[in-house]
Amino acid sequence: MAIKITEDCILCGACEPECPNNAIYEPDTAWKFSDGTTLKDNLERQDGGFSDEFYFIATDKCTECVGFHEEPQCAAVCPVDCCVDDEDNRETKEQLLAKKESLHL
Ligand code: SF4
């Protein structure tokens, strides 16, 4: 399951630098697979978790920190606990690890 940021976000930005996959973006920012990964896909996207109001997590880049850390780093640093499980995007540990490996070849 990926992590998502809820509307409780206070726009502090504490989570953004913590993500090993560069999956977290400021509001209203197009995300790219190539940001912070080894992928070459530079297409600017505004889907998959995009928000124009709050920081958001690009679902396709979130691995719940599997392969890097014991726990989701964004959730660990968020002062208002608004980085939560995304029930609509469930993945197994194996799928998350494969996703991590696909982002960092
Ligand atoms: Fe990034 Fe980890 Fe948070 Fe996912 S759980 S957005 S990989 S910091």
PDB file of C-alpha atoms and ligand atoms in Angstrom:
ATOM      1  CA  MET A   1       0.000   0.000   0.000  1.00  0.00           C
ATOM      2  CA  ALA A   2       1.332   3.410  -0.863  1.00  0.00           C
ATOM      3  CA  ILE A   3       1.184   6.325   1.530  1.00  0.00           C
ATOM      4  CA  LYS A   4      -0.993   9.371   0.856  1.00  0.00           C
ATOM      5  CA  ILE A   5      -1.117  12.860   2.325  1.00  0.00           C
ATOM      6  CA  THR A   6      -4.472  13.991   3.671  1.00  0.00           C
ATOM      7  CA  GLU A   7      -6.134  17.400   3.754  1.00  0.00           C
ATOM      8  CA  ASP A   8      -4.783  17.838   7.287  1.00  0.00           C
ATOM      9  CA  CYS A   9      -1.462  18.821   5.652  1.00  0.00           C
ATOM     10  CA  ILE A  10      -0.225  22.178   7.001  1.00  0.00           C
ATOM     11  CA  LEU A  11       2.202  22.679   4.087  1.00  0.00           C
ATOM     12  CA  CYS A  12       5.288  22.582   6.318  1.00  0.00           C
ATOM     13  CA  GLY A  13       7.337  20.595   3.782  1.00  0.00           C
ATOM     14  CA  ALA A  14       9.068  18.428   6.405  1.00  0.00           C
ATOM     15  CA  CYS A  15       8.326  15.229   4.483  1.00  0.00           C
ATOM     16  CA  GLU A  16       9.595  16.233   1.064  1.00  0.00           C
ATOM     17  CA  PRO A  17      13.366  15.851   1.596  1.00  0.00           C
ATOM     18  CA  GLU A  18      12.923  12.583   3.508  1.00  0.00           C
ATOM     19  CA  CYS A  19      11.573  10.522   0.617  1.00  0.00           C
ATOM     20  CA  PRO A  20      14.170   8.178  -0.912  1.00  0.00           C
ATOM     21  CA  ASN A  21      12.129   7.976  -4.109  1.00  0.00           C
ATOM     22  CA  ASN A  22      11.485  11.704  -4.517  1.00  0.00           C
ATOM     23  CA  ALA A  23       7.784  10.832  -4.528  1.00  0.00           C
ATOM     24  CA  ILE A  24       6.661  13.886  -2.547  1.00  0.00           C
ATOM     25  CA  TYR A  25       5.870  17.160  -4.275  1.00  0.00           C
ATOM     26  CA  GLU A  26       4.730  20.654  -3.367  1.00  0.00           C
ATOM     27  CA  PRO A  27       1.108  21.438  -4.226  1.00  0.00           C
ATOM     28  CA  ASP A  28       0.358  22.070  -7.881  1.00  0.00           C
ATOM     29  CA  THR A  29       3.698  20.711  -9.087  1.00  0.00           C
ATOM     30  CA  ALA A  30       3.900  18.291 -11.984  1.00  0.00           C
ATOM     31  CA  TRP A  31       5.722  15.112 -10.971  1.00  0.00           C
ATOM     32  CA  LYS A  32       8.121  13.051 -13.070  1.00  0.00           C
ATOM     33  CA  PHE A  33       9.404   9.515 -12.817  1.00  0.00           C
ATOM     34  CA  SER A  34      12.910  10.849 -13.507  1.00  0.00           C
ATOM     35  CA  ASP A  35      12.984  13.081 -10.407  1.00  0.00           C
ATOM     36  CA  GLY A  36      15.332  11.434  -7.928  1.00  0.00           C
ATOM     37  CA  THR A  37      15.377   8.072  -9.681  1.00  0.00           C
ATOM     38  CA  THR A  38      17.420   6.453 -12.423  1.00  0.00           C
ATOM     39  CA  LEU A  39      14.462   6.478 -14.809  1.00  0.00           C
ATOM     40  CA  LYS A  40      14.626   8.650 -17.909  1.00  0.00           C
ATOM     41  CA  ASP A  41      10.890   9.341 -18.175  1.00  0.00           C
ATOM     42  CA  ASN A  42      10.694  13.154 -18.120  1.00  0.00           C
ATOM     43  CA  LEU A  43       6.981  13.422 -18.859  1.00  0.00           C
ATOM     44  CA  GLU A  44       5.322  15.915 -16.494  1.00  0.00           C
ATOM     45  CA  ARG A  45       2.324  14.266 -14.836  1.00  0.00           C
ATOM     46  CA  GLN A  46      -0.610  15.523 -12.803  1.00  0.00           C
ATOM     47  CA  ASP A  47      -2.255  12.228 -11.948  1.00  0.00           C
ATOM     48  CA  GLY A  48      -1.746   9.486  -9.382  1.00  0.00           C
ATOM     49  CA  GLY A  49      -2.043  11.370  -6.100  1.00  0.00           C
ATOM     50  CA  PHE A  50      -1.596  14.906  -7.495  1.00  0.00           C
ATOM     51  CA  SER A  51      -2.995  17.779  -5.406  1.00  0.00           C
ATOM     52  CA  ASP A  52      -3.130  21.499  -6.088  1.00  0.00           C
ATOM     53  CA  GLU A  53      -3.827  22.259  -2.410  1.00  0.00           C
ATOM     54  CA  PHE A  54      -1.562  20.080  -0.300  1.00  0.00           C
ATOM     55  CA  TYR A  55       1.788  18.355  -0.561  1.00  0.00           C
ATOM     56  CA  PHE A  56       1.158  15.086  -2.331  1.00  0.00           C
ATOM     57  CA  ILE A  57       2.737  11.704  -2.930  1.00  0.00           C
ATOM     58  CA  ALA A  58       3.011  10.374  -6.477  1.00  0.00           C
ATOM     59  CA  THR A  59       1.524   6.938  -5.880  1.00  0.00           C
ATOM     60  CA  ASP A  60       3.561   5.275  -8.601  1.00  0.00           C
ATOM     61  CA  LYS A  61       6.811   6.362  -6.911  1.00  0.00           C
ATOM     62  CA  CYS A  62       5.958   5.492  -3.292  1.00  0.00           C
ATOM     63  CA  THR A  63       7.361   2.212  -2.014  1.00  0.00           C
ATOM     64  CA  GLU A  64       6.444   2.814   1.648  1.00  0.00           C
ATOM     65  CA  CYS A  65      10.228   3.185   1.947  1.00  0.00           C
ATOM     66  CA  VAL A  66      10.611  -0.592   1.495  1.00  0.00           C
ATOM     67  CA  GLY A  67      14.212  -1.338   0.563  1.00  0.00           C
ATOM     68  CA  PHE A  68      15.454   1.843   2.234  1.00  0.00           C
ATOM     69  CA  HIS A  69      14.001   2.183   5.717  1.00  0.00           C
ATOM     70  CA  GLU A  70      12.062   0.241   8.337  1.00  0.00           C
ATOM     71  CA  GLU A  71       9.116   2.626   8.232  1.00  0.00           C
ATOM     72  CA  PRO A  72       7.688   5.320   5.958  1.00  0.00           C
ATOM     73  CA  GLN A  73       9.930   8.317   6.516  1.00  0.00           C
ATOM     74  CA  CYS A  74       7.316  10.916   5.590  1.00  0.00           C
ATOM     75  CA  ALA A  75       4.931   9.552   8.223  1.00  0.00           C
ATOM     76  CA  ALA A  76       7.755   9.497  10.766  1.00  0.00           C
ATOM     77  CA  VAL A  77       8.508  13.217  10.398  1.00  0.00           C
ATOM     78  CA  CYS A  78       5.050  14.667   9.730  1.00  0.00           C
ATOM     79  CA  PRO A  79       4.100  16.900  12.694  1.00  0.00           C
ATOM     80  CA  VAL A  80       0.357  16.477  12.121  1.00  0.00           C
ATOM     81  CA  ASP A  81       0.348  12.778  11.162  1.00  0.00           C
ATOM     82  CA  CYS A  82      -1.224  13.365   7.770  1.00  0.00           C
ATOM     83  CA  CYS A  83       0.899  10.799   5.878  1.00  0.00           C
ATOM     84  CA  VAL A  84      -1.329   7.742   6.092  1.00  0.00           C
ATOM     85  CA  ASP A  85      -1.938   4.396   4.400  1.00  0.00           C
ATOM     86  CA  ASP A  86      -3.632   4.732   1.031  1.00  0.00           C
ATOM     87  CA  GLU A  87      -6.299   2.050   1.202  1.00  0.00           C
ATOM     88  CA  ASP A  88      -6.974   2.409  -2.516  1.00  0.00           C
ATOM     89  CA  ASN A  89      -3.401   1.475  -3.447  1.00  0.00           C
ATOM     90  CA  ARG A  90      -2.506  -1.753  -1.734  1.00  0.00           C
ATOM     91  CA  GLU A  91       0.717  -3.582  -2.612  1.00  0.00           C
ATOM     92  CA  THR A  92       2.556  -6.481  -1.021  1.00  0.00           C
ATOM     93  CA  LYS A  93       6.069  -6.146   0.352  1.00  0.00           C
ATOM     94  CA  GLU A  94       7.317  -8.051  -2.688  1.00  0.00           C
ATOM     95  CA  GLN A  95       5.535  -5.691  -5.055  1.00  0.00           C
ATOM     96  CA  LEU A  96       6.915  -2.673  -3.185  1.00  0.00           C
ATOM     97  CA  LEU A  97      10.438  -4.056  -3.356  1.00  0.00           C
ATOM     98  CA  ALA A  98      10.078  -4.704  -7.102  1.00  0.00           C
ATOM     99  CA  LYS A  99       8.757  -1.159  -7.490  1.00  0.00           C
ATOM    100  CA  LYS A 100      11.757   0.214  -5.605  1.00  0.00           C
ATOM    101  CA  GLU A 101      14.107  -1.740  -7.826  1.00  0.00           C
ATOM    102  CA  SER A 102      12.358  -0.497 -10.962  1.00  0.00           C
ATOM    103  CA  LEU A 103      12.870   3.113  -9.828  1.00  0.00           C
ATOM    104  CA  HIS A 104      16.571   2.670  -9.045  1.00  0.00           C
ATOM    105  CA  LEU A 105      18.183   0.475 -11.676  1.00  0.00           C
TER     106      LEU A 105
HETATM  107 FE1  SF4 B   1       8.459   8.443   0.050  1.00  0.00          FE
HETATM  108 FE2  SF4 B   1       8.646   6.548   1.878  1.00  0.00          FE
HETATM  109 FE3  SF4 B   1       6.757   8.446   2.149  1.00  0.00          FE
HETATM  110 FE4  SF4 B   1       6.533   6.632   0.205  1.00  0.00          FE
HETATM  111  S1  SF4 B   1       6.491   6.216   2.417  1.00  0.00           S
HETATM  112  S2  SF4 B   1       6.256   8.868  -0.011  1.00  0.00           S
HETATM  113  S3  SF4 B   1       8.674   6.212  -0.364  1.00  0.00           S
HETATM  114  S4  SF4 B   1       8.975   8.765   2.241  1.00  0.00           S
END
